Tab-separated table of C-alpha atoms in Angstrom:
chain	number	residue	atom	x	y	z
A	24	MET	CA	99.089	93.115	93.082
A	25	GLN	CA	102.274	94.858	93.296
A	26	SER	CA	104.907	94.126	91.526
A	27	TRP	CA	108.685	93.403	93.857
A	28	ASP	CA	110.514	96.318	92.304
A	29	ASP	CA	107.887	98.132	93.844
A	30	LEU	CA	107.717	96.445	96.873
A	31	ARG	CA	112.100	97.163	96.898
A	32	ILE	CA	112.046	100.241	96.782
A	33	PHE	CA	109.141	100.883	99.026
A	34	LEU	CA	111.628	98.631	101.879
A	35	SER	CA	114.655	100.927	101.058
A	36	VAL	CA	112.690	104.365	101.626
A	37	ALA	CA	111.036	102.439	104.713
A	38	ARG	CA	114.419	100.906	106.358
A	39	SER	CA	116.674	104.571	105.267
A	40	GLU	CA	113.457	107.041	105.949
A	41	THR	CA	115.186	109.137	103.181
A	42	LEU	CA	114.967	109.163	99.841
A	43	SER	CA	118.920	109.664	98.948
A	44	GLY	CA	119.476	107.072	101.245
A	45	ALA	CA	117.441	104.341	99.980
A	46	GLY	CA	119.140	106.088	96.566
A	47	ARG	CA	122.329	104.503	98.102
A	48	LEU	CA	121.345	100.814	98.502
A	49	LEU	CA	119.076	100.743	95.460
A	50	ARG	CA	122.048	102.756	93.201
A	51	MET	CA	118.952	104.840	92.179
A	52	ASP	CA	119.072	108.567	91.740
A	53	PRO	CA	116.855	110.071	94.925
A	54	ALA	CA	114.590	111.466	92.631
A	55	THR	CA	113.714	107.991	90.322
A	56	VAL	CA	112.993	106.867	94.338
A	57	GLY	CA	110.372	109.329	94.982
A	58	ARG	CA	108.870	108.648	91.856
A	59	ARG	CA	108.680	105.619	92.089
A	60	VAL	CA	106.981	105.759	95.490
A	61	ALA	CA	104.346	108.386	94.417
A	62	ARG	CA	103.232	106.159	91.743
A	63	LEU	CA	103.436	102.979	94.295
A	64	GLU	CA	101.263	105.652	96.399
A	65	GLU	CA	98.519	106.492	93.724
A	66	ALA	CA	97.982	102.833	92.376
A	67	ILE	CA	97.438	101.735	96.345
A	68	GLY	CA	94.945	104.492	96.405
A	69	GLN	CA	96.438	105.321	100.338
A	70	ALA	CA	99.965	107.291	101.777
A	71	LEU	CA	102.253	104.822	102.542
A	72	PHE	CA	104.822	107.729	104.587
A	73	VAL	CA	104.410	111.255	105.981
A	74	LYS	CA	107.032	113.269	104.258
A	75	SER	CA	108.972	115.699	106.459
A	76	PRO	CA	112.182	118.128	105.813
A	77	VAL	CA	114.162	114.959	108.163
A	78	GLY	CA	112.991	111.928	105.864
A	79	TYR	CA	109.904	109.973	105.260
A	80	THR	CA	108.192	108.035	108.404
A	81	LEU	CA	105.926	105.598	108.058
A	82	THR	CA	102.413	105.720	108.020
A	83	GLU	CA	99.549	103.015	109.704
A	84	ALA	CA	99.258	101.772	105.852
A	85	GLY	CA	102.689	102.238	105.313
A	86	THR	CA	103.604	99.871	108.285
A	87	ARG	CA	101.300	97.249	107.220
A	88	LEU	CA	102.308	96.910	104.071
A	89	VAL	CA	106.159	96.468	105.601
A	90	ASP	CA	104.748	92.560	106.996
A	91	HIS	CA	103.822	91.679	103.511
A	92	ALA	CA	106.946	93.097	101.463
A	93	GLU	CA	109.284	91.416	103.863
A	94	ARG	CA	107.544	88.553	103.299
A	95	ALA	CA	108.000	89.403	99.706
A	96	GLU	CA	111.585	89.805	100.064
A	97	ALA	CA	111.757	86.572	102.052
A	98	ALA	CA	110.458	84.402	98.862
A	99	MET	CA	112.772	86.252	96.253
A	100	GLN	CA	115.740	85.926	97.976
A	101	GLY	CA	114.519	81.786	98.590
A	102	ALA	CA	114.269	81.763	95.030
A	103	SER	CA	117.508	83.555	94.277
A	104	ALA	CA	119.303	80.832	96.478
A	105	VAL	CA	118.180	78.028	95.121
A	106	LEU	CA	118.367	79.585	91.043
A	107	SER	CA	121.634	80.534	92.108
A	108	GLY	CA	123.423	76.956	93.722
A	109	ASP	CA	123.693	78.595	97.390
A	110	ALA	CA	120.570	75.799	98.612
A	111	GLU	CA	123.898	73.339	97.987
A	112	THR	CA	126.591	76.212	99.364
A	113	LEU	CA	127.608	78.960	101.820
A	114	SER	CA	127.965	81.821	99.103
A	115	GLY	CA	126.608	85.096	98.866
A	116	GLN	CA	126.586	88.372	101.747
A	117	ILE	CA	125.833	87.684	105.127
A	118	ARG	CA	125.998	90.427	107.172
A	119	ILE	CA	126.079	90.182	110.882
A	120	GLY	CA	125.530	93.059	114.010
A	121	ALA	CA	126.965	92.577	117.187
A	122	PRO	CA	127.806	94.494	120.436
A	123	ASP	CA	131.477	95.139	120.613
A	124	GLY	CA	132.724	93.296	123.233
A	125	CYS	CA	131.222	89.881	121.032
A	126	ALA	CA	132.203	92.163	117.671
A	127	ASN	CA	135.878	92.445	118.519
A	128	PHE	CA	136.998	89.172	120.723
A	129	VAL	CA	134.647	85.811	119.652
A	130	LEU	CA	133.709	86.416	116.250
A	131	PRO	CA	136.987	86.993	114.680
A	132	ARG	CA	138.294	83.802	114.897
A	133	VAL	CA	134.488	82.482	114.572
A	134	PHE	CA	134.387	84.545	111.364
A	135	ALA	CA	137.809	83.798	110.082
A	136	ASP	CA	137.209	79.660	110.049
A	137	LEU	CA	134.056	79.572	108.720
A	138	SER	CA	135.256	81.704	105.578
A	139	LYS	CA	137.854	79.453	105.400
A	140	ALA	CA	135.305	76.363	105.330
A	141	ASN	CA	132.925	78.470	102.431
A	142	PRO	CA	135.325	80.281	100.875
A	143	ASP	CA	132.452	81.777	98.005
A	144	LEU	CA	130.929	83.190	101.342
A	145	ASP	CA	131.462	87.023	102.404
A	146	LEU	CA	130.861	87.613	105.898
A	147	GLN	CA	129.870	91.595	107.485
A	148	ILE	CA	130.225	91.962	110.895
A	149	VAL	CA	129.009	95.237	112.005
A	150	ALA	CA	130.417	96.227	115.563
A	151	LEU	CA	127.621	98.921	117.395
A	152	PRO	CA	127.814	99.772	120.965
A	153	ARG	CA	123.897	99.228	120.557
A	154	VAL	CA	121.043	97.272	119.399
A	155	VAL	CA	121.454	96.513	115.822
A	156	ASN	CA	117.855	97.390	113.713
A	157	LEU	CA	117.281	94.528	111.802
A	158	SER	CA	113.950	95.810	110.939
A	159	ARG	CA	115.998	98.095	109.019
A	160	ARG	CA	118.020	95.678	107.640
A	161	GLU	CA	121.292	97.260	109.051
A	162	ALA	CA	122.191	93.352	109.371
A	163	ASP	CA	120.781	90.182	108.207
A	164	MET	CA	120.977	89.083	111.708
A	165	ALA	CA	121.891	90.174	114.905
A	166	ILE	CA	123.536	89.482	118.480
A	167	THR	CA	122.019	90.682	121.292
A	168	VAL	CA	122.537	90.196	124.865
A	169	SER	CA	118.748	90.379	125.762
A	170	PRO	CA	115.597	88.585	123.599
A	171	PRO	CA	113.852	90.989	121.410
A	172	THR	CA	110.153	91.932	122.002
A	173	ALA	CA	109.391	92.723	118.302
A	174	THR	CA	106.714	89.766	116.905
A	175	ARG	CA	108.415	90.222	113.625
A	176	LEU	CA	111.820	88.818	115.114
A	177	SER	CA	112.806	85.240	116.210
A	178	TYR	CA	115.508	84.567	118.310
A	179	GLN	CA	117.267	81.535	120.285
A	180	ARG	CA	119.923	81.489	122.770
A	181	ILE	CA	123.364	81.200	121.774
A	182	THR	CA	125.413	80.463	124.959
A	183	ASP	CA	125.974	81.758	128.346
A	184	TYR	CA	129.492	84.334	129.311
A	185	ARG	CA	131.095	85.087	132.573
A	186	LEU	CA	132.024	88.490	133.790
A	187	HIS	CA	134.287	89.729	137.102
A	188	LEU	CA	135.878	92.310	138.429
A	189	ALA	CA	139.851	92.945	136.496
A	190	ALA	CA	142.324	95.707	136.810
A	191	SER	CA	145.729	95.341	136.221
A	192	GLN	CA	148.139	93.767	138.305
A	193	SER	CA	150.438	97.168	137.844
A	194	TYR	CA	147.179	99.228	139.094
A	195	LEU	CA	146.286	96.792	142.158
A	196	ALA	CA	150.348	96.880	143.318
A	197	SER	CA	149.925	100.577	144.023
A	198	ARG	CA	146.776	100.829	145.121
A	199	PRO	CA	145.430	99.726	148.718
A	200	PRO	CA	144.369	96.122	148.727
A	201	ILE	CA	140.815	95.154	147.930
A	202	THR	CA	139.723	92.198	150.562
A	203	GLY	CA	135.819	93.403	149.798
A	204	ILE	CA	133.270	94.696	147.372
A	205	ALA	CA	133.578	97.710	149.612
A	206	ASP	CA	136.940	98.368	148.934
A	207	LEU	CA	135.295	99.562	145.343
A	208	HIS	CA	134.888	103.359	146.663
A	209	HIS	CA	138.868	103.925	147.105
A	210	HIS	CA	139.664	102.925	143.853
A	211	ARG	CA	139.156	104.242	140.648
A	212	ILE	CA	136.107	102.953	138.838
A	213	VAL	CA	135.833	102.014	134.764
A	214	GLY	CA	132.811	101.081	133.747
A	215	TYR	CA	129.601	102.310	130.620
A	216	ILE	CA	129.017	105.684	130.548
A	217	PRO	CA	125.591	105.688	132.737
A	218	ASP	CA	123.006	107.682	130.097
A	219	MET	CA	124.353	105.401	127.272
A	220	ILE	CA	124.500	102.055	128.569
A	221	PHE	CA	121.712	100.794	125.859
A	222	ASP	CA	120.128	97.257	127.468
A	223	LYS	CA	119.987	96.917	131.110
A	224	GLU	CA	121.727	93.339	131.181
A	225	LEU	CA	124.701	95.577	130.899
A	226	ASP	CA	124.441	97.776	133.888
A	227	TYR	CA	126.674	95.615	136.040
A	228	LEU	CA	127.844	98.595	138.160
A	229	SER	CA	123.929	99.903	139.707
A	230	ASP	CA	123.773	97.716	142.139
A	231	LEU	CA	127.401	98.287	144.135
A	232	ASN	CA	125.961	101.498	145.248
A	233	LEU	CA	129.349	103.159	143.319
A	234	ASP	CA	128.662	106.882	143.134
A	235	ARG	CA	131.187	107.822	140.519
A	236	VAL	CA	132.364	106.399	137.284
A	237	ALA	CA	136.262	107.675	137.032
A	238	LEU	CA	136.790	106.449	133.099
A	239	ALA	CA	133.673	105.419	131.400
A	240	SER	CA	133.352	104.693	128.044
A	241	ASN	CA	130.214	103.229	125.692
A	242	SER	CA	131.991	100.246	124.415
A	243	ALA	CA	133.098	97.444	126.256
A	244	SER	CA	136.865	96.902	124.390
A	245	VAL	CA	137.969	100.832	125.094
A	246	GLN	CA	136.867	99.762	128.741
A	247	LEU	CA	139.197	96.866	128.530
A	248	GLN	CA	142.146	99.205	127.075
A	249	LEU	CA	141.624	101.513	130.269
A	250	LEU	CA	142.036	98.653	132.159
A	251	ARG	CA	145.155	98.055	130.443
A	252	GLN	CA	146.531	100.800	130.825
A	253	HIS	CA	145.937	100.810	134.645
A	254	GLY	CA	143.378	103.388	134.479
A	255	GLY	CA	141.345	101.436	137.870
A	256	ILE	CA	138.818	98.095	138.572
A	257	GLY	CA	136.052	97.356	136.116
A	258	ILE	CA	134.164	94.380	134.971
A	259	ALA	CA	135.132	92.935	132.403
A	260	HIS	CA	134.124	89.866	130.041
A	261	ASP	CA	136.005	86.387	130.909
A	262	PHE	CA	136.694	85.610	127.238
A	263	ALA	CA	137.873	89.007	126.129
A	264	LEU	CA	140.869	88.930	129.492
A	265	PRO	CA	142.724	86.188	127.088
A	266	PHE	CA	143.294	89.353	124.770
A	267	ALA	CA	144.927	91.703	128.223
A	268	PRO	CA	147.883	90.691	129.191
A	269	GLY	CA	148.413	91.922	132.730
A	270	VAL	CA	144.820	92.145	133.905
A	271	THR	CA	143.586	89.695	136.584
A	272	ARG	CA	140.033	88.852	137.989
A	273	ILE	CA	139.288	89.860	141.640
A	274	LEU	CA	137.153	89.441	143.972
A	275	THR	CA	135.621	86.362	142.257
A	276	ASP	CA	134.098	84.480	145.158
A	277	ALA	CA	132.055	88.149	146.089
A	278	LEU	CA	130.963	89.162	141.915
A	279	SER	CA	130.672	87.337	139.195
A	280	PHE	CA	127.967	88.050	136.638
A	281	THR	CA	126.449	85.330	133.818
A	282	ARG	CA	124.796	86.658	130.937
A	283	SER	CA	123.519	85.477	127.763
A	284	PHE	CA	123.813	85.815	123.944
A	285	TYR	CA	120.805	85.981	121.458
A	286	LEU	CA	120.679	84.990	117.891
A	287	VAL	CA	118.046	87.314	116.244
A	288	ARG	CA	116.645	87.586	113.130
A	289	HIS	CA	113.559	87.860	111.228
A	290	ALA	CA	111.250	85.198	111.815
A	291	GLU	CA	110.473	84.741	107.843
A	292	ASP	CA	114.196	84.376	107.281
A	293	ARG	CA	113.995	81.023	108.840
A	294	ARG	CA	112.654	79.771	105.521
A	295	LEU	CA	115.685	80.707	103.939
A	296	ASP	CA	117.858	77.293	103.900
A	297	ARG	CA	120.836	79.127	103.287
A	298	ILE	CA	120.577	81.601	106.699
A	299	SER	CA	119.128	78.438	108.554
A	300	ARG	CA	122.148	76.574	107.932
A	301	PHE	CA	124.478	79.442	108.256
A	302	ALA	CA	122.679	80.230	111.884
A	303	LYS	CA	123.316	76.887	112.942
A	304	ALA	CA	126.959	76.723	111.851
A	305	LEU	CA	127.412	79.899	113.529
A	306	VAL	CA	126.147	79.591	116.804
A	307	GLN	CA	127.645	75.961	117.386
A	308	ALA	CA	130.974	78.386	116.613
A	309	ILE	CA	130.316	81.286	118.974
A	310	ARG	CA	129.502	78.079	121.448
A	311	ALA	CA	132.655	76.547	121.288
A	312	GLU	CA	134.446	80.224	120.824
A	313	VAL	CA	133.271	81.555	124.304
A	314	ALA	CA	134.318	77.823	125.566
A	315	ARG	CA	137.830	77.764	124.807
A	316	LEU	CA	138.314	81.721	126.109
A	317	GLU	CA	136.883	81.070	129.043
A	318	THR	CA	139.325	77.844	129.750
A	319	LEU	CA	142.096	79.635	128.833
A	320	LEU	CA	142.248	82.332	132.378
């Protein structure tokens, strides 16, 4: 039976895929990390990684060990919470990964309120224009726009949200009138960089047969700022529009989208009372905040 310290080092290398990255996570010299990995492989009699100049890749044996190590990690975190008193109060550090639209416009107020209610809790938002990798522990849990496919992850739907075509009033006043979807072909379109759309649920414009996105970004927040600067017409989250004075929805009867946010975490984390109680509070707060922002339109 391997010690938790051995498994902790193994997991860090598996998630970072380099000795230097694992060393930073562990606050340990990379050479020491390498020796510990070699010692673990010798002890179990199997190679856990394929080493190359670009990093460490899990072998089949290493992939199997990840499941065992993550269960041990969850057990250790649960024991730590009980011993430190975290089972009774929300404290410590929790990191949430989220798409940048949610991170910029929904989570700030939610996290500020949760922090006020739990003064010993340190909250971190990782805003990325891609799916956060929970397997590499980039975050403790993630908010996504599609449910995960990995079997080691669990998820719950948080809430629906709505999106519509939008443009600045100044842009609309200076351009030909828009009475239908066909008129969009005569306007500058703001949207995602086509080859950087990381989730099919974000491919809003494909069904409109628009052959050009004149102003594009992989960030929903940047797209909203382009609309504010009179750049053109694009799809905007209803919950973000209160933060964009002068930007208004158009063709609401002709085109609208409904999408969902999901809270994703490791299946083993459901056994951690502290994480589960935080997840419940987070879901309730996000539902309330999305509803509040959408009623401001």
